[in-house]
Coordinates of C-alpha atoms in Angstrom, one line a residue:
M1 CA 0.0 0.0 0.0
K2 CA 2.9 2.4 0.7
K3 CA 3.9 2.6 -2.9
N4 CA 0.4 3.6 -3.8
L5 CA 0.1 6.4 -1.2
G6 CA 0.2 9.1 -3.9
M7 CA -2.6 7.4 -5.8
L8 CA -4.7 7.0 -2.6
A9 CA -4.2 10.6 -1.8
L10 CA -5.5 11.5 -5.2
I11 CA -8.5 9.3 -4.7
M12 CA -9.2 11.0 -1.4
A13 CA -9.0 14.4 -3.2
F14 CA -11.6 13.0 -5.7
W15 CA -14.0 12.2 -2.8
F16 CA -13.4 15.6 -1.2
T17 CA -14.3 17.3 -4.5
I18 CA -17.4 15.2 -5.0
S19 CA -18.7 16.0 -1.5
F20 CA -17.7 19.7 -1.6
I21 CA -19.9 20.3 -4.6
T22 CA -22.8 18.0 -4.0
N23 CA -23.7 18.8 -0.4
I24 CA -24.1 22.6 -0.7
L25 CA -27.7 22.7 -1.9
G26 CA -29.2 23.3 1.5
P27 CA -27.7 26.7 2.2
L28 CA -28.4 27.8 -1.4
I29 CA -32.2 27.1 -1.3
P30 CA -33.1 30.5 0.4
D31 CA -30.9 32.3 -2.1
I32 CA -32.4 30.4 -5.1
I33 CA -36.0 31.2 -3.9
H34 CA -35.1 34.9 -3.4
N35 CA -33.0 35.6 -6.5
F36 CA -35.3 33.7 -9.0
N37 CA -38.5 34.9 -7.3
L38 CA -39.8 31.3 -7.0
S39 CA -43.4 31.2 -6.0
D40 CA -43.2 27.9 -4.0
L41 CA -40.8 25.5 -2.4
A42 CA -41.5 22.8 -4.9
M43 CA -39.7 24.8 -7.6
A44 CA -36.7 25.1 -5.3
G45 CA -37.1 21.3 -4.7
F46 CA -36.6 20.6 -8.4
I47 CA -32.9 21.5 -8.0
P48 CA -32.0 18.5 -5.8
T49 CA -34.6 16.4 -7.7
S50 CA -32.8 17.0 -11.0
F51 CA -29.4 16.2 -9.4
F52 CA -30.5 12.9 -7.8
L53 CA -32.6 11.9 -10.8
A54 CA -29.5 12.1 -13.0
Y55 CA -27.6 10.1 -10.3
A56 CA -30.2 7.3 -10.5
I57 CA -30.3 7.3 -14.3
M58 CA -26.5 7.2 -14.7
S59 CA -25.4 4.6 -12.1
I60 CA -25.9 1.4 -14.1
P61 CA -24.7 2.9 -17.5
A62 CA -21.6 4.1 -15.7
G63 CA -20.7 0.5 -14.9
L64 CA -21.1 -0.5 -18.5
L65 CA -18.9 2.4 -19.6
I66 CA -16.1 1.2 -17.3
D67 CA -16.3 -2.3 -18.9
R68 CA -16.2 -0.8 -22.4
F69 CA -13.7 2.1 -22.1
G70 CA -11.8 1.6 -18.9
E71 CA -11.3 3.6 -15.7
K72 CA -9.5 6.7 -16.9
P73 CA -12.0 7.8 -19.6
V74 CA -14.9 7.4 -17.2
L75 CA -13.1 9.3 -14.5
F76 CA -12.2 12.1 -16.9
C77 CA -15.8 12.3 -18.2
G78 CA -17.1 12.1 -14.6
F79 CA -15.2 15.4 -13.8
L80 CA -15.8 16.9 -17.2
M81 CA -19.6 16.9 -16.9
P82 CA -19.8 18.8 -13.6
F83 CA -17.1 21.1 -14.9
I84 CA -19.4 21.9 -17.9
G85 CA -22.4 22.1 -15.6
T86 CA -20.8 24.6 -13.1
I87 CA -19.3 26.8 -15.7
L88 CA -22.6 27.0 -17.6
F89 CA -24.5 28.3 -14.5
A90 CA -21.5 30.5 -13.4
C91 CA -21.9 32.3 -16.8
M92 CA -25.7 32.2 -17.2
H93 CA -27.5 32.8 -14.0
T94 CA -31.1 31.7 -14.7
Y95 CA -33.3 29.1 -13.0
P96 CA -33.6 26.8 -16.1
M97 CA -29.8 26.8 -16.4
L98 CA -29.5 26.0 -12.7
L99 CA -31.8 23.0 -13.3
A100 CA -29.8 21.9 -16.3
S101 CA -26.5 22.4 -14.4
S102 CA -27.7 20.3 -11.5
F103 CA -28.7 17.5 -13.8
I104 CA -25.3 17.5 -15.7
I105 CA -23.4 17.6 -12.4
G106 CA -25.5 14.6 -11.1
L107 CA -24.6 12.6 -14.2
G108 CA -20.9 13.2 -13.7
M109 CA -21.0 12.4 -10.0
A110 CA -22.7 9.1 -10.6
M111 CA -19.9 8.2 -13.0
L112 CA -17.3 9.1 -10.4
Q113 CA -18.8 7.2 -7.5
T114 CA -19.2 4.1 -9.7
V115 CA -15.6 4.0 -10.7
L116 CA -14.0 5.2 -7.4
N117 CA -15.2 2.4 -5.1
P118 CA -13.6 -0.5 -7.0
L119 CA -10.6 1.8 -7.9
Q120 CA -9.7 2.4 -4.2
R121 CA -10.0 -1.3 -3.5
T122 CA -7.6 -2.0 -6.4
V123 CA -5.1 0.7 -5.4
G124 CA -5.1 0.0 -1.6
G125 CA -5.5 -3.7 -1.7
E126 CA -8.3 -5.9 -0.5
E127 CA -6.8 -6.3 3.0
N128 CA -7.0 -2.5 3.5
Y129 CA -10.3 -1.9 1.8
A130 CA -12.4 -1.4 4.9
F131 CA -10.0 1.2 6.3
I132 CA -9.7 3.0 3.0
A133 CA -13.5 3.0 2.6
E134 CA -13.9 4.6 6.1
L135 CA -11.1 7.1 5.2
A136 CA -13.0 8.0 2.0
Q137 CA -16.2 8.5 4.1
F138 CA -14.3 10.7 6.5
M139 CA -13.0 12.9 3.6
F140 CA -16.5 13.1 2.3
G141 CA -17.7 14.3 5.6
I142 CA -15.0 16.9 6.0
A143 CA -15.8 18.4 2.6
S144 CA -19.5 18.5 3.5
F145 CA -18.5 20.4 6.6
L146 CA -16.3 22.9 4.8
S147 CA -18.5 23.6 1.8
P148 CA -21.2 25.6 3.7
L149 CA -18.3 27.5 5.5
A150 CA -16.9 28.5 2.1
Y151 CA -20.4 29.7 1.2
T152 CA -20.7 31.9 4.3
Y153 CA -17.2 33.3 3.7
L154 CA -18.0 34.3 0.1
I155 CA -21.4 35.7 1.0
R156 CA -19.9 37.8 3.7
E157 CA -16.8 39.0 1.7
L158 CA -18.7 39.7 -1.6
D159 CA -21.7 41.5 0.0
P160 CA -21.9 44.9 -1.7
A161 CA -22.4 46.5 1.7
T162 CA -19.0 45.2 3.0
Y163 CA -16.9 44.3 -0.1
T164 CA -13.7 46.3 -0.4
A165 CA -11.8 46.2 -3.7
G166 CA -8.1 45.5 -3.4
K167 CA -8.4 43.4 -0.3
S168 CA -7.7 40.1 -2.2
L169 CA -6.9 39.4 -5.8
I170 CA -9.1 36.2 -5.7
L171 CA -12.1 38.1 -4.2
D172 CA -11.7 40.9 -6.7
L173 CA -11.8 38.4 -9.6
L174 CA -14.9 36.7 -8.1
A175 CA -16.5 40.1 -7.6
D176 CA -15.9 41.0 -11.3
M177 CA -17.4 37.7 -12.5
T178 CA -20.4 37.5 -10.1
P179 CA -23.6 39.6 -10.0
Q180 CA -23.7 41.9 -7.0
D181 CA -27.1 40.7 -6.0
M182 CA -26.1 37.0 -6.3
P183 CA -22.8 36.6 -4.4
W184 CA -23.5 32.9 -3.9
V185 CA -22.9 32.3 -7.6
S186 CA -19.2 32.9 -6.9
L187 CA -19.2 29.4 -5.3
Y188 CA -19.8 28.0 -8.8
W189 CA -16.5 29.6 -10.0
V190 CA -14.8 27.9 -7.1
F191 CA -16.3 24.6 -8.1
T192 CA -15.1 25.2 -11.7
L193 CA -11.5 25.8 -10.6
L194 CA -11.6 22.8 -8.3
L195 CA -12.9 20.6 -11.1
L196 CA -10.3 21.9 -13.5
V197 CA -7.6 20.8 -11.1
M198 CA -9.1 17.4 -10.9
L199 CA -9.4 17.1 -14.7
I200 CA -5.7 17.9 -15.0
A201 CA -4.8 15.4 -12.2
V202 CA -6.8 12.7 -14.0
G203 CA -5.2 13.6 -17.3
V204 CA -1.6 13.2 -16.1
S205 CA -2.2 10.2 -13.8
H206 CA -1.9 6.5 -14.7
F207 CA -4.5 4.3 -13.0
P208 CA -4.4 0.5 -12.5
K209 CA -6.9 -1.6 -14.3
I210 CA -9.9 -2.5 -12.2
E211 CA -10.8 -6.1 -11.9
L212 CA -14.3 -6.2 -10.5
K213 CA -15.1 -8.8 -7.8
E214 CA -18.2 -10.9 -8.1
D215 CA -20.1 -8.8 -5.7
E216 CA -19.2 -5.6 -7.6
K217 CA -20.4 -6.9 -11.0
S218 CA -23.9 -6.0 -12.2
G219 CA -24.9 -9.6 -13.0
S220 CA -27.2 -11.0 -15.6
K221 CA -30.8 -10.1 -16.5
D222 CA -31.9 -13.4 -14.8
S223 CA -30.3 -12.4 -11.5
Y224 CA -32.3 -9.1 -11.5
L225 CA -35.5 -10.9 -12.4
A226 CA -34.9 -13.4 -9.5
L227 CA -34.3 -10.6 -7.1
F228 CA -37.3 -8.6 -8.2
K229 CA -39.5 -11.5 -7.1
Q230 CA -38.2 -11.4 -3.6
K231 CA -40.2 -9.2 -1.2
Y232 CA -37.2 -8.3 1.0
V233 CA -35.5 -6.7 -2.0
W234 CA -38.2 -4.2 -2.3
L235 CA -38.4 -3.6 1.4
F236 CA -34.7 -2.9 1.6
F237 CA -34.8 -0.7 -1.5
L238 CA -37.5 1.4 0.3
G239 CA -35.2 1.5 3.3
I240 CA -32.3 3.1 1.3
F241 CA -34.8 5.4 -0.4
C242 CA -36.1 6.5 3.0
Y243 CA -32.6 7.1 4.4
V244 CA -31.5 9.3 1.5
S245 CA -34.9 11.1 1.7
T246 CA -34.2 11.7 5.4
E247 CA -30.7 12.9 4.9
Q248 CA -31.5 15.3 2.0
G249 CA -34.9 16.4 3.2
T250 CA -33.3 17.5 6.5
S251 CA -30.1 19.1 5.1
I252 CA -31.7 20.9 2.2
F253 CA -34.6 22.5 4.0
M254 CA -33.0 23.0 7.4
S255 CA -31.6 26.5 6.5
T256 CA -35.0 27.6 5.0
F257 CA -36.9 26.4 8.1
L258 CA -34.6 28.3 10.4
E259 CA -35.0 31.4 8.3
Q260 CA -38.8 31.2 8.1
Y261 CA -39.6 30.2 11.7
H262 CA -36.8 31.7 13.7
G263 CA -35.4 34.6 11.5
V264 CA -32.0 33.0 11.3
N265 CA -29.9 34.7 8.6
Q266 CA -28.2 32.9 5.7
T267 CA -24.8 32.6 7.2
E268 CA -26.0 31.2 10.5
G269 CA -28.3 28.8 8.6
A270 CA -25.3 27.6 6.5
Q271 CA -23.3 27.0 9.6
A272 CA -26.1 24.8 11.0
V273 CA -25.9 22.7 7.8
S274 CA -22.1 22.6 8.1
Y275 CA -22.4 21.2 11.7
F276 CA -25.0 18.7 10.4
W277 CA -22.4 17.2 8.1
G278 CA -19.6 17.6 10.6
L279 CA -21.6 15.7 13.3
M280 CA -22.5 13.0 10.7
T281 CA -18.7 12.5 10.1
A282 CA -18.2 12.2 13.9
G283 CA -21.1 9.8 14.1
C284 CA -19.5 7.5 11.5
L285 CA -16.3 7.3 13.6
V286 CA -18.4 6.5 16.8
G287 CA -20.4 4.0 14.8
M288 CA -17.3 2.1 13.9
I289 CA -16.8 1.4 17.6
L290 CA -20.5 0.8 18.5
L291 CA -20.9 -1.8 15.7
K292 CA -18.2 -3.8 17.3
L293 CA -20.1 -3.8 20.6
I294 CA -23.8 -3.8 19.7
D295 CA -25.9 -5.7 17.3
S296 CA -26.6 -3.5 14.2
K297 CA -30.4 -4.0 14.4
R298 CA -30.5 -2.7 17.9
L299 CA -28.3 0.3 16.9
L300 CA -30.8 1.0 14.0
Q301 CA -33.7 1.0 16.5
V302 CA -31.9 3.4 18.9
S303 CA -30.7 5.8 16.2
G304 CA -34.2 5.8 14.7
V305 CA -35.9 6.7 17.9
L306 CA -33.2 9.3 18.7
T307 CA -33.7 10.9 15.2
I308 CA -37.5 11.1 15.7
V309 CA -37.0 12.9 19.1
L310 CA -34.4 15.3 17.6
L311 CA -36.6 16.1 14.5
L312 CA -39.6 16.9 16.7
A313 CA -37.4 19.1 18.9
A314 CA -36.0 20.9 15.8
L315 CA -39.5 21.5 14.3
F316 CA -41.3 22.5 17.4
G317 CA -38.6 23.8 19.7
S318 CA -37.3 27.4 20.2
K319 CA -34.6 28.9 18.0
D320 CA -31.8 27.7 20.3
V321 CA -33.3 24.2 20.4
S322 CA -33.6 24.1 16.6
L323 CA -30.1 25.3 16.1
I324 CA -28.9 22.3 18.2
A325 CA -31.4 19.6 17.2
F326 CA -31.1 20.0 13.4
P327 CA -27.3 19.5 13.3
A328 CA -27.6 16.7 15.9
I329 CA -29.8 14.7 13.4
G330 CA -26.6 14.3 11.3
F331 CA -25.1 12.4 14.2
S332 CA -28.1 10.2 14.9
I333 CA -28.6 9.1 11.2
S334 CA -24.9 8.6 10.5
M335 CA -24.9 4.8 10.9
M336 CA -28.3 4.2 9.2
Y337 CA -27.1 3.9 5.6
S338 CA -24.3 1.4 6.3
I339 CA -26.5 -0.7 8.6
V340 CA -29.5 -0.9 6.2
F341 CA -27.1 -1.7 3.3
S342 CA -25.3 -4.5 5.2
L343 CA -28.5 -6.0 6.6
A344 CA -29.9 -6.1 3.0
L345 CA -26.8 -7.8 1.5
N346 CA -26.6 -10.2 4.5
S347 CA -30.2 -11.2 3.9
A348 CA -29.4 -12.5 0.3
S349 CA -27.7 -15.8 -0.3
Q350 CA -26.7 -14.9 -3.9
H351 CA -26.7 -12.2 -6.6
H352 CA -25.0 -9.7 -4.2
G353 CA -23.7 -7.6 -7.1
S354 CA -27.1 -7.2 -8.7
F355 CA -28.7 -6.5 -5.3
A356 CA -26.1 -3.8 -4.6
G357 CA -26.9 -2.2 -7.9
I358 CA -30.6 -2.2 -7.0
L359 CA -29.9 -0.7 -3.6
C360 CA -27.6 2.0 -5.1
S361 CA -30.4 3.1 -7.5
A362 CA -32.5 3.8 -4.4
I363 CA -30.4 7.0 -4.1
V364 CA -33.2 8.5 -6.1
G365 CA -34.7 9.1 -2.7
G366 CA -32.6 12.2 -2.8
A367 CA -35.0 13.4 -5.5
G368 CA -38.2 12.0 -4.0
G369 CA -37.7 13.1 -0.4
P370 CA -37.2 16.8 -1.0
M371 CA -40.0 16.8 -3.6
I372 CA -42.4 15.2 -1.1
V373 CA -41.4 17.7 1.6
S374 CA -41.6 20.8 -0.7
T375 CA -45.0 19.7 -2.2
L376 CA -46.5 19.3 1.2
A377 CA -44.9 22.5 2.4
D378 CA -46.5 24.5 -0.4
A379 CA -49.9 22.9 0.3
T380 CA -49.7 23.5 4.1
S381 CA -46.5 24.8 5.7
L382 CA -42.8 23.9 5.8
R383 CA -43.1 22.5 9.3
T384 CA -45.8 20.1 8.1
G385 CA -43.8 19.3 5.0
M386 CA -40.8 18.4 7.1
L387 CA -42.9 16.3 9.5
S388 CA -43.1 13.8 6.5
I389 CA -39.5 13.0 7.3
L390 CA -40.9 11.2 10.4
L391 CA -42.4 8.6 8.0
F392 CA -39.0 8.0 6.4
V393 CA -37.3 7.6 9.8
G394 CA -40.1 5.5 11.1
Y395 CA -39.7 3.0 8.3
I396 CA -35.9 2.8 8.8
T397 CA -36.5 2.2 12.5
F398 CA -39.0 -0.6 11.6
I399 CA -36.3 -2.4 9.6
G400 CA -34.4 -2.8 12.9
F401 CA -37.3 -5.0 14.2
W402 CA -38.2 -7.1 11.2
A403 CA -34.8 -7.7 9.4
R404 CA -33.7 -11.3 9.6
P405 CA -30.2 -11.4 8.1
L406 CA -28.5 -14.7 7.3
I407 CA -25.4 -13.3 9.0
N408 CA -25.3 -10.9 12.0
N409 CA -22.5 -8.4 12.5
K410 CA -19.9 -9.8 14.8
T411 CA -19.7 -8.2 18.2
I412 CA -17.3 -8.3 21.1
S413 CA -17.3 -7.1 24.7
L414 CA -16.0 -3.7 25.7
K415 CA -13.2 -5.4 27.7
E416 CA -12.1 -7.3 24.6
L417 CA -12.2 -4.1 22.5
L418 CA -10.1 -2.2 25.0
K419 CA -7.5 -5.0 24.9
K420 CA -7.3 -4.7 21.1

């Protein structure tokens, strides 16, 4: 693994870039509504919908492209598409272009995630795969934490009321290229520059050929047909759908809720989103320990109940309570995805690769969840719309009671863990 440290560092930079760009939508929603004079939340909800819809559409074709053309062309196209998407909106600041930009970015991100998972296994070696996967998740979380902070910095520095020319060459360039009444658009120029660096890095790098393991291959049409006949496949698909709906429904509308109900300004709302992703990262690290000590189904039950309590506190509590409870949801849901995914795969005796592909396509919940929340919010109120997240969390919690995996996660006592 030591000889591949440079390549592993590059892969971690790839994960950082993906997360830095994809998890900024929440803080931008109030700006999008204001600058484009959107009449309802559903129109704002179309932005994450277009992104995650593209994600779901491209996931399976991306695997076929890797088989046909190899890793490097898919990686390059995976960064090229969001590069095109970000630069288009950075130059043309209209709502339809923002929708198109989100869709194009989603297509590219799906390609990147499809190739990066097996690539990091090949580069780091199978014996280090679990550690590298967790490291990638950590980088993903750090970028999600930093992205809203970058937004608040640019909003503050480029605000016409406070901006001072000559203070910084970079800020001066961004101010020249960004509309005065839309300082958040400057973030898309930052994305463009970051993606350009990644494109150059991919262009000059040599990547090892990926040999997909059996559980990473898509499988035959017959394997999909066999799985579609199994009730548990659809139940776990719905579980992943509900998780992504919970994660995105909370992070995307959190800032807007705080603004509408508690008068929280944009920068403070963005900080809350940043803490949400930061606590999710911390939760992943804590979860690694807890999964060694406690059965995963019990953990899913506890985290589900805790999330329901936190969500109710965030929606009905005071401003101070909401500012604590919303970010804390990031911590409470941090283990849900990995637990539901592992319970699903451990419930199948064969066709794991095809089953994993079906589960990954459930990421379309990132489109469905926000659309459900925003549609209900327009018909009633944002608080009522966000209460629908309780249904998603309730179903995930329910999985912890009915799941019957063929293999349970191995646990040890706290004393044994401390000895290790």
